[in-house]
CSV table of C-alpha atoms in Angstrom, one decimal:
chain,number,residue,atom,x,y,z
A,1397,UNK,CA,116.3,59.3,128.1
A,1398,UNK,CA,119.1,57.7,125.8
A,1399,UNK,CA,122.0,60.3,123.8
A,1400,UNK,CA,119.6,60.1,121.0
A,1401,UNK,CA,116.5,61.4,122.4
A,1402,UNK,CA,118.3,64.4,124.5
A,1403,UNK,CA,120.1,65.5,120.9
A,1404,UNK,CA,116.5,65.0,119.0
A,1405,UNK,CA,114.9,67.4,121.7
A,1406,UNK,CA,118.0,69.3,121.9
A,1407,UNK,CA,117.5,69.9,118.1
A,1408,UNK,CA,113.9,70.6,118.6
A,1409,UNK,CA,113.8,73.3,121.6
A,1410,UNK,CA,112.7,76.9,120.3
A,1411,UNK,CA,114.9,79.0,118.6
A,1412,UNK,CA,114.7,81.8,121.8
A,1413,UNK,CA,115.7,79.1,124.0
A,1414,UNK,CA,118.9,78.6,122.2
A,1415,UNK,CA,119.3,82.3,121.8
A,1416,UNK,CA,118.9,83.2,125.3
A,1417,UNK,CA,121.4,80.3,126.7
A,1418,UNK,CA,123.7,82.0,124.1
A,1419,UNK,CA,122.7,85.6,125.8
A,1420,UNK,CA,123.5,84.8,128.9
A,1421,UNK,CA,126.8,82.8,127.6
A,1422,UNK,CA,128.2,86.0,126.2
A,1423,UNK,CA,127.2,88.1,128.9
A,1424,UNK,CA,128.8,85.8,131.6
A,1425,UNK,CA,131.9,85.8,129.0
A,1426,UNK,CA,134.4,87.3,131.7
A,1427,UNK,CA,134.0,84.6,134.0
A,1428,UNK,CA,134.0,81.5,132.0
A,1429,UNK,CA,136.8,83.2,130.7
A,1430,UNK,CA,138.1,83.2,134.3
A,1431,UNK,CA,137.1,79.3,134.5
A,1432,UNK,CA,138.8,78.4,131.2
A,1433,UNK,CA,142.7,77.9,133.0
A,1434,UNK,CA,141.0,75.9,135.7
A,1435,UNK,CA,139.1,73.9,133.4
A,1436,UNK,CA,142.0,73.4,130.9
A,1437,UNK,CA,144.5,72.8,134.1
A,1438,UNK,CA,142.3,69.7,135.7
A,1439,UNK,CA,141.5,68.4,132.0
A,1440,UNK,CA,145.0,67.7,131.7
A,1441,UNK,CA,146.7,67.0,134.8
A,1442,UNK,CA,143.7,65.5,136.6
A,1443,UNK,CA,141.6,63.9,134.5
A,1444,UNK,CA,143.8,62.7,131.4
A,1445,UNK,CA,145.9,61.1,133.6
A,1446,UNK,CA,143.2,59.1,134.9
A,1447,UNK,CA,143.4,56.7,131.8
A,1448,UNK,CA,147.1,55.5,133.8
A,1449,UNK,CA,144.9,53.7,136.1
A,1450,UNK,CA,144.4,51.1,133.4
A,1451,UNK,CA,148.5,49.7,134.2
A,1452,UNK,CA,146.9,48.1,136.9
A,1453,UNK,CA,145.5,45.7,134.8
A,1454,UNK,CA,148.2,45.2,133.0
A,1455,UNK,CA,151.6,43.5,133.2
A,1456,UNK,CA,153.1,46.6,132.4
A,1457,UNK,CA,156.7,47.7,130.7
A,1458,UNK,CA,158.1,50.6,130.9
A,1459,UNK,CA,159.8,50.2,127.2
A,1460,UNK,CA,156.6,48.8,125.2
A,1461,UNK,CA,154.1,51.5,127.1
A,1462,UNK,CA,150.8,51.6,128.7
A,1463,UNK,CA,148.8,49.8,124.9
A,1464,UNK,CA,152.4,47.5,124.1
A,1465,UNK,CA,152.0,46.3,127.3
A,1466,UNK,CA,150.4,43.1,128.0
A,1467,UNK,CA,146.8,42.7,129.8
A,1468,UNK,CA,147.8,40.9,133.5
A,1469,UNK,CA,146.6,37.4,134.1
A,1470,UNK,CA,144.1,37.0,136.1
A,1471,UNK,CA,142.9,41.2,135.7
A,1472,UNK,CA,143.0,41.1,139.5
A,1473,UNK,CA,147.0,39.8,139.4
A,1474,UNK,CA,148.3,42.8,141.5
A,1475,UNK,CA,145.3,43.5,143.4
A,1476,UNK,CA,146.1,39.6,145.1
A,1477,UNK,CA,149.8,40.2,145.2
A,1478,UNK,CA,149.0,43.3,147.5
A,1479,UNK,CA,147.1,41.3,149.6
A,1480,UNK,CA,148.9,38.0,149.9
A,1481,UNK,CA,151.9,40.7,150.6
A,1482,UNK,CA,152.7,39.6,154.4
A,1483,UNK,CA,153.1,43.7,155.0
A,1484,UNK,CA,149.8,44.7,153.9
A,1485,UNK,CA,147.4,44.1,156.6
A,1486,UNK,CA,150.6,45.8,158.9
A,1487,UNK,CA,150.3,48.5,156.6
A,1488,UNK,CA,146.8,48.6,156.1
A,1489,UNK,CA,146.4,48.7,160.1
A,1490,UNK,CA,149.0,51.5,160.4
A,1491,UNK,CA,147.4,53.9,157.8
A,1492,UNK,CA,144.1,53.8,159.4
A,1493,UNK,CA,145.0,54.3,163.2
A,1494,UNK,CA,147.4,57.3,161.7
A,1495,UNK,CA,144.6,58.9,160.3
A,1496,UNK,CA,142.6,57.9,163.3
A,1497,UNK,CA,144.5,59.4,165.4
A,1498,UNK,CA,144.9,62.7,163.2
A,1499,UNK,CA,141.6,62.7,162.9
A,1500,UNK,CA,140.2,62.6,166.7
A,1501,UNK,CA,143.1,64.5,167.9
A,1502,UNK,CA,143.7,66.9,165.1
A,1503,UNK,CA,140.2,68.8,164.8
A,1504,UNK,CA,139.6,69.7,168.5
A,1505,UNK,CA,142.8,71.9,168.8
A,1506,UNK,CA,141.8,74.4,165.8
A,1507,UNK,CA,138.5,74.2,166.6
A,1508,UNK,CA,139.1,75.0,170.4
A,1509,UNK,CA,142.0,77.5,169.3
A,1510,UNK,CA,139.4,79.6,166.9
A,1511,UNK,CA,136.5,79.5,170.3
A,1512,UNK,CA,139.6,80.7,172.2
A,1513,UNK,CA,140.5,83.6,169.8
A,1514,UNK,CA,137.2,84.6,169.5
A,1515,UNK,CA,136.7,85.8,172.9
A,1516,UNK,CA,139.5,87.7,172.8
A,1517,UNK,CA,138.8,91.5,173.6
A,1518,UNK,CA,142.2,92.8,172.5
A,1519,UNK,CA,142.2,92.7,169.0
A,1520,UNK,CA,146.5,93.2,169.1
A,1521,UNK,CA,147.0,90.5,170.9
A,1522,UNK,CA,144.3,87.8,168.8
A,1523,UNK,CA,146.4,89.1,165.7
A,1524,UNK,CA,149.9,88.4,167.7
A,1525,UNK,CA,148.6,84.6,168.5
A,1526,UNK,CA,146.8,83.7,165.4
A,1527,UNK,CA,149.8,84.6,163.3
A,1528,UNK,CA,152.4,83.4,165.6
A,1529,UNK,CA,149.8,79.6,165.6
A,1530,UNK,CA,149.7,80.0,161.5
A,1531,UNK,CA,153.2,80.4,160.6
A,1532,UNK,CA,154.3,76.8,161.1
A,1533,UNK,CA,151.7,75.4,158.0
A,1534,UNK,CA,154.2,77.3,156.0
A,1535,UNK,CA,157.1,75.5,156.8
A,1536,UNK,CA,158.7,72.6,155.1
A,1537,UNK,CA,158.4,69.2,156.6
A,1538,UNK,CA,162.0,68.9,156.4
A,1539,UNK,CA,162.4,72.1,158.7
A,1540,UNK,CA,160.4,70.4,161.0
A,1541,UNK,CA,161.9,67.3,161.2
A,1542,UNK,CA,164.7,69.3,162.3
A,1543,UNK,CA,163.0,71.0,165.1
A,1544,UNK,CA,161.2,67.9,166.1
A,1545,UNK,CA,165.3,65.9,166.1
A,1546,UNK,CA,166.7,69.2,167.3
A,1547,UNK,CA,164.1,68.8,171.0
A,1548,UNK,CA,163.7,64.6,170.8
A,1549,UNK,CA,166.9,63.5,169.3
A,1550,UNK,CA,168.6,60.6,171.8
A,1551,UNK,CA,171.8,62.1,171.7
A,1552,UNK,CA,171.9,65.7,171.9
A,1553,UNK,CA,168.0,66.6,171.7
A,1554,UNK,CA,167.1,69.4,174.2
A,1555,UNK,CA,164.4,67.6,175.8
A,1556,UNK,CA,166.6,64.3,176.0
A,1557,UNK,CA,169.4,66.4,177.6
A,1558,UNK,CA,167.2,67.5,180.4
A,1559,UNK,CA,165.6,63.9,180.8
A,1560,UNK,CA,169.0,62.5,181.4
A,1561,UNK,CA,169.7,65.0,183.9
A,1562,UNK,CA,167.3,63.7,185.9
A,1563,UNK,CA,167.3,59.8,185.5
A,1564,UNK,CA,170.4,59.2,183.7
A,1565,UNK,CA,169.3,57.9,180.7
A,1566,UNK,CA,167.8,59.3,177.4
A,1567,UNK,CA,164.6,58.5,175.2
A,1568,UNK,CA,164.8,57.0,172.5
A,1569,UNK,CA,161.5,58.8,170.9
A,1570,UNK,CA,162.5,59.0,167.6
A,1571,UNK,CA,163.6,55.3,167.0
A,1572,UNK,CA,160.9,54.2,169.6
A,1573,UNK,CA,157.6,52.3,168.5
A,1574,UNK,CA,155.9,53.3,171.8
A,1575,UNK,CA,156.5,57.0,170.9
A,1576,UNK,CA,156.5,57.6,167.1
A,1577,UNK,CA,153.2,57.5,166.2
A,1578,UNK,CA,152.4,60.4,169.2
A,1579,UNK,CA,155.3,62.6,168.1
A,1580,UNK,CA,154.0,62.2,164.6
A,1581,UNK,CA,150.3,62.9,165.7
A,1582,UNK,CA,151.7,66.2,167.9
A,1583,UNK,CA,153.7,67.1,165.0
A,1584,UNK,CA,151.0,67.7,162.5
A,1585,UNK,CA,148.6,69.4,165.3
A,1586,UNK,CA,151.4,71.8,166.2
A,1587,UNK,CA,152.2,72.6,162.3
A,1588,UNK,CA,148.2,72.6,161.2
A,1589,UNK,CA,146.7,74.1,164.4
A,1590,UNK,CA,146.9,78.1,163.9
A,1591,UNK,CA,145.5,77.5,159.6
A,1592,UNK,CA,142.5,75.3,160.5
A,1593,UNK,CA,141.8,77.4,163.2
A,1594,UNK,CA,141.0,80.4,160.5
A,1595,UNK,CA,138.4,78.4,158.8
A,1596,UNK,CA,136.7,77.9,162.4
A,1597,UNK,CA,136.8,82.0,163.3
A,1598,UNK,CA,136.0,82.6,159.5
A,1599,UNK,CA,132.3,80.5,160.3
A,1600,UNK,CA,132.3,82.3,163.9
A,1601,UNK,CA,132.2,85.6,162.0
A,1602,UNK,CA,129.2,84.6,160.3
A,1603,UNK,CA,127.0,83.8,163.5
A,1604,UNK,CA,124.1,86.3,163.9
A,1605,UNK,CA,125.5,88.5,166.6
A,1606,UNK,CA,121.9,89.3,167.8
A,1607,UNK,CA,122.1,85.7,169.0
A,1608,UNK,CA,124.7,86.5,171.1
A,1609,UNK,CA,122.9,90.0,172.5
A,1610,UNK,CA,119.8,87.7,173.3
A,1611,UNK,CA,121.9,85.6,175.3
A,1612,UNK,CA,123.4,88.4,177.5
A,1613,UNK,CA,120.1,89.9,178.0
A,1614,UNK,CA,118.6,86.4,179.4
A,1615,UNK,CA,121.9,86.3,182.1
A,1616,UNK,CA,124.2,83.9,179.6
A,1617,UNK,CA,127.6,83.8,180.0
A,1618,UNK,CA,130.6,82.7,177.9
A,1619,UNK,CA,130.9,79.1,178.2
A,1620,UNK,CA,127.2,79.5,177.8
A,1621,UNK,CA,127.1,81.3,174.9
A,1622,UNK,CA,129.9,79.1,173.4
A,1623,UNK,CA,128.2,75.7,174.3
A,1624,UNK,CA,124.5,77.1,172.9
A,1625,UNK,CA,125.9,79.7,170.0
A,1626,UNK,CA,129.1,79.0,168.9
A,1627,UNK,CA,129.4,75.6,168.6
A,1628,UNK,CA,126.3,75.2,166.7
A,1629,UNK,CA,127.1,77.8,163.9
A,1630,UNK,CA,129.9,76.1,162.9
A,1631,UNK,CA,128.6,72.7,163.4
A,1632,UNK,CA,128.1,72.5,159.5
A,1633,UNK,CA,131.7,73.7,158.5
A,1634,UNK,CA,132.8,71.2,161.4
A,1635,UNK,CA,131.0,68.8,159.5
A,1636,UNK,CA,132.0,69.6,156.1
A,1637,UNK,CA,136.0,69.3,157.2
A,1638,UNK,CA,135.2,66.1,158.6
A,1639,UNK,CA,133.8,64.7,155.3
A,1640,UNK,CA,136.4,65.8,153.4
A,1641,UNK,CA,139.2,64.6,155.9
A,1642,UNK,CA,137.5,61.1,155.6
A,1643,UNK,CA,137.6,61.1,151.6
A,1644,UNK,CA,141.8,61.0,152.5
A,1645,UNK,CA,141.7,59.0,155.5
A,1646,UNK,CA,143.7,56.3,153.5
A,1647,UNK,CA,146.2,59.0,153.1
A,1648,UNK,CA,147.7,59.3,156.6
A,1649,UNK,CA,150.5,61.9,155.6
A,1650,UNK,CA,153.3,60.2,153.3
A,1651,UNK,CA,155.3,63.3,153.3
A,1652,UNK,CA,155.5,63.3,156.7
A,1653,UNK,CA,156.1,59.3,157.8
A,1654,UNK,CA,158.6,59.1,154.4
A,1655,UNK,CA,160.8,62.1,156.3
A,1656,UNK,CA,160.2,61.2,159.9
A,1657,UNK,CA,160.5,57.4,160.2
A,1658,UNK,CA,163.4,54.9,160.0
A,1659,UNK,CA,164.2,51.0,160.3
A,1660,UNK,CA,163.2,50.6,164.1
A,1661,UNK,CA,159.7,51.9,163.5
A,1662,UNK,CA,158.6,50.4,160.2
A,1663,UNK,CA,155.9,48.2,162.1
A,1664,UNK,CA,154.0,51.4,163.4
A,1665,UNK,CA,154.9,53.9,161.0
A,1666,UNK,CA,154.9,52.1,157.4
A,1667,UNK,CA,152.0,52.8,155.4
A,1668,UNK,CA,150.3,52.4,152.1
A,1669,UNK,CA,152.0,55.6,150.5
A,1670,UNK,CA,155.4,54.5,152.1
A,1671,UNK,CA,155.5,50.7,151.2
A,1672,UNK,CA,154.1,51.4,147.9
A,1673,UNK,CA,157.0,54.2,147.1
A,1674,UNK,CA,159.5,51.2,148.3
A,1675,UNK,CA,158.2,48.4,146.4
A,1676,UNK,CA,156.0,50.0,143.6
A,1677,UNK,CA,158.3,52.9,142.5
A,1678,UNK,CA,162.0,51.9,143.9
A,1679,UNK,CA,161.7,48.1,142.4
A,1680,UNK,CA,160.1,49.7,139.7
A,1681,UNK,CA,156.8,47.5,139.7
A,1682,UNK,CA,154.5,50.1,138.3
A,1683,UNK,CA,151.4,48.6,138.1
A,1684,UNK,CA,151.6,47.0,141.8
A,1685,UNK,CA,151.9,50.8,142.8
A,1686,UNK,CA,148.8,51.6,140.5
A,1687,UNK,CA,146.9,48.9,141.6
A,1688,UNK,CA,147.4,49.7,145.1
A,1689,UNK,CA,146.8,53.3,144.5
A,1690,UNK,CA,143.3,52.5,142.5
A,1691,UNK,CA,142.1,50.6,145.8
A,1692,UNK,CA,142.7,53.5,147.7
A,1693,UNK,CA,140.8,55.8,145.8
A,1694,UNK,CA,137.7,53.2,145.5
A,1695,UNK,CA,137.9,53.4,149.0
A,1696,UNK,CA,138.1,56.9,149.8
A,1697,UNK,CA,135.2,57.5,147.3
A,1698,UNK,CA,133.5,55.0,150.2
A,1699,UNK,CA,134.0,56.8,152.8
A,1700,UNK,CA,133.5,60.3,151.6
A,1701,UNK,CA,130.0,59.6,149.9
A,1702,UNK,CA,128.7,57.6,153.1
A,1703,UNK,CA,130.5,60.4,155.6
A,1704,UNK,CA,128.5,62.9,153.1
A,1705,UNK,CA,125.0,61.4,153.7
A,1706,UNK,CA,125.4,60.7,157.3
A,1707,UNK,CA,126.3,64.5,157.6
A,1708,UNK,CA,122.9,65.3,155.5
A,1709,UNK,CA,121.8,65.1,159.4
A,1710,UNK,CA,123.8,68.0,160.8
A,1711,UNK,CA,123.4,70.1,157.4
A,1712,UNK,CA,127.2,69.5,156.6
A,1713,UNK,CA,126.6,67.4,153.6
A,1714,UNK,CA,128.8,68.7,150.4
A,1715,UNK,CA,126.3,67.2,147.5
């Protein structure tokens, strides 16, 4: 049905069913009231913006603006500069074992942590852990790069001091490529454990505790009840978190890597968000970072619709 057709019928629908659409309109007023900041937020810094992605087409300058600015030649100029880039299949590579290895190593812990917690019996001492595993999420990456330099630095790190009291010779784990990218991994596990692991209990909560009654009364223990009960009531949200960390997985963290990493670890640690923020934003070559940063999003959109229709299997589908 073409714009034309939908505005004729629109035109044409029964005066009652305009004035009940108003009805409920006015008597829903409070919460589209409620909706209107969020609307008005996203239409301004989320979707207006969008229209920036069009400097990646162009050859553009800063002083003549994103219409004064010249359309690139060929329209795919940047897009093959990125490419022919001797760093971007390093890159490339990088970003997507990072998130790889975020990925396999990062959801187990919160969801084993959340099983863990919820067979705890003394409800003063779930409280003491969960809060004592959440508290890191809040703090800055900078804080902990300092822990992390403060327990692995080569000099006067507090692991390294013991290690070269027993060999004679320290680690270089920050400045390392064998290390960096499992320090990095640990890192964000030991900072993002305790907070996914309250979306995991939150799901627990909403099993069907006669499920779990059944199970006693037919001689099931806990790792019974876990592997049979648990697991499968929070397959969906499992599922869910996993499409929505794949609709990122080109992301890898740059806050993290841009803080953490240095010279002697570029060719593990140097990513798309990193070598973008050197050459795009530093050297100023604007649309090579919007060009870049358009690929990313073509391909996250990828991912997270085919993730989303495998998960239609396991009922964790979003759409």
């Amino acid at each position: 049905m073409t714009e034309t057709h939908r505005a004729a019928a629109a035109a044409h629908r029964p005066p009652e069913v305009r004035r009940k659409r108003r009805d409920v309109i006015w008597r829903y007023r409070a919460l589209y009231l409620m909706l209107l900041p969020g609307f008005v937020y996203y239409a301004i810094y989320v979707y207006a913006p969008m229209y920036g992605a069009v400097i990646a087409f162009k050859d553009y300058n800063v002083i003549k603006g994103i219409f004064g600015s010249p359309w690139a030649d060929p329209w795919y100029k940047y897009f093959k500069a990125f490419f022919d880039s001797p760093y971007a299949w390093q890159t490339l590579r990088n970003t997507l074992l990072i998130s790889l290895y975020k990925l396999v190593w990062g959801m187990p812990p919160g969801i084993l942590l959340a099983v863990l917690l919820n067979e705890v019996r003394h409800e003063w001492y779930k409280r003491f852990v969960q809060t004592v595993s959440y508290l890191p999420h809040f703090l800055s990456m900078v804080i902990i790069y300092g822990l992390v330099t403060a327990l692995l630095s080569q000099t006067d790190g507090l692991l390294n001091q013991w290690i070269k009291s027993i060999t004679g010779e320290a680690v270089p784990f920050l400045t390392s490529t064998d290390w960096f990218r499992s320090i990095l991994v640990a890192s964000g596990i030991w900072q993002n454990v305790g907070w996914s692991a309250i979306i995991y209990l939150a799901a627990i909560a909403g099993i069907d505790p006669s499920l779990y009654e059944a199970a006693r009364c037919d001689g099931a223990g806990r790792l019974r009840m876990i592997w049979h009960i648990t697991l499968p009531g929070i397959r969906s949200v499992i599922m869910l978190l996993l499409v929505l960390r794949l609709g990122h997985v080109l992301d890898a963290g740059f806050e993290q890597i841009y803080i953490m990493y240095n010279v002697h670890v570029y060719p593990v640690a140097d990513i798309i968000d990193t070598w973008v923020f050197r050459v795009g934003l530093v050297e100023m070559n604007f649309s090579l970072a919007t060009a870049v940063g358009l690929f990313k999003t073509l391909i996250g959109i990828v991912l997270i619709v085919g993730a989303n229709r495998l998960a239609k299997r396991w009922e964790g589908s979003i759409w």
